[in-house]
Amino acid sequence: MHHACICRKTIVIFLLSLLIFTVSGCSSKEEPPRGAIVIEGDAVERKAYVTLDELKSMDEGLVEADYFSINSYGTKEYTHFKGVWIWYLLKEKVKLKEKASKVTFIAEDGYTVEFTLDDVKRDNYIDEQNPEARYKMILAWEENGKEFNPANGNPFQLVVGQRKPGDVNKPYWVRNVKTIRID
């Protein structure tokens, strides 16, 4: 009798341990591949991950251009970037729900900028010094001919032109983007 009781207790403890292990395994956060961007949010059908190699293979969405910027001190400069139009990336990687209206870019250090979905779709951002130029909002992996070094953080940068002359756009250039959230 004593032996059967110990066996039963052992089985119960084993089953409880198994149940706890299984439940905790299900609730753990799924980690993205190293160096990937997470695309998620309440307005996305299913979370997706994008790697650098995937971005580089998106030939149809490729953008390479000299982007004009003004920072909050008034410094003006051009920077050459290579990347993918973010609207193209989103159309390729996720199915958006009808309520999608807000796109938030989050860096590894927590720095965040927010745009409307219409901002992301735009293909007519400007350069106040070159009235003919038109730009798209891109996720760049290369600046002035050099790829971002993954040792310095996620190798992606958000880049966007100006909305209108005088627009201070450099603060929107988020480095080390890790998450694109769509709500």
Tab-separated table of C-alpha atoms in Angstrom, residues 8 24 34 64 75 106 151-152 164 167 176:
chain	number	residue	atom	x	y	z
A	8	ARG	CA	0.941	7.699	-7.417
A	24	SER	CA	5.384	27.914	-19.792
A	34	ARG	CA	19.296	37.555	-34.982
A	64	GLU	CA	19.128	54.020	-53.920
A	75	THR	CA	22.524	71.506	-40.319
A	106	ILE	CA	11.079	51.239	-32.761
A	151	ALA	CA	28.098	44.590	-34.319
A	152	ASN	CA	26.801	48.148	-33.783
A	164	LYS	CA	7.669	70.426	-47.232
A	167	ASP	CA	10.855	70.291	-42.664
A	176	ASN	CA	18.979	50.164	-35.474
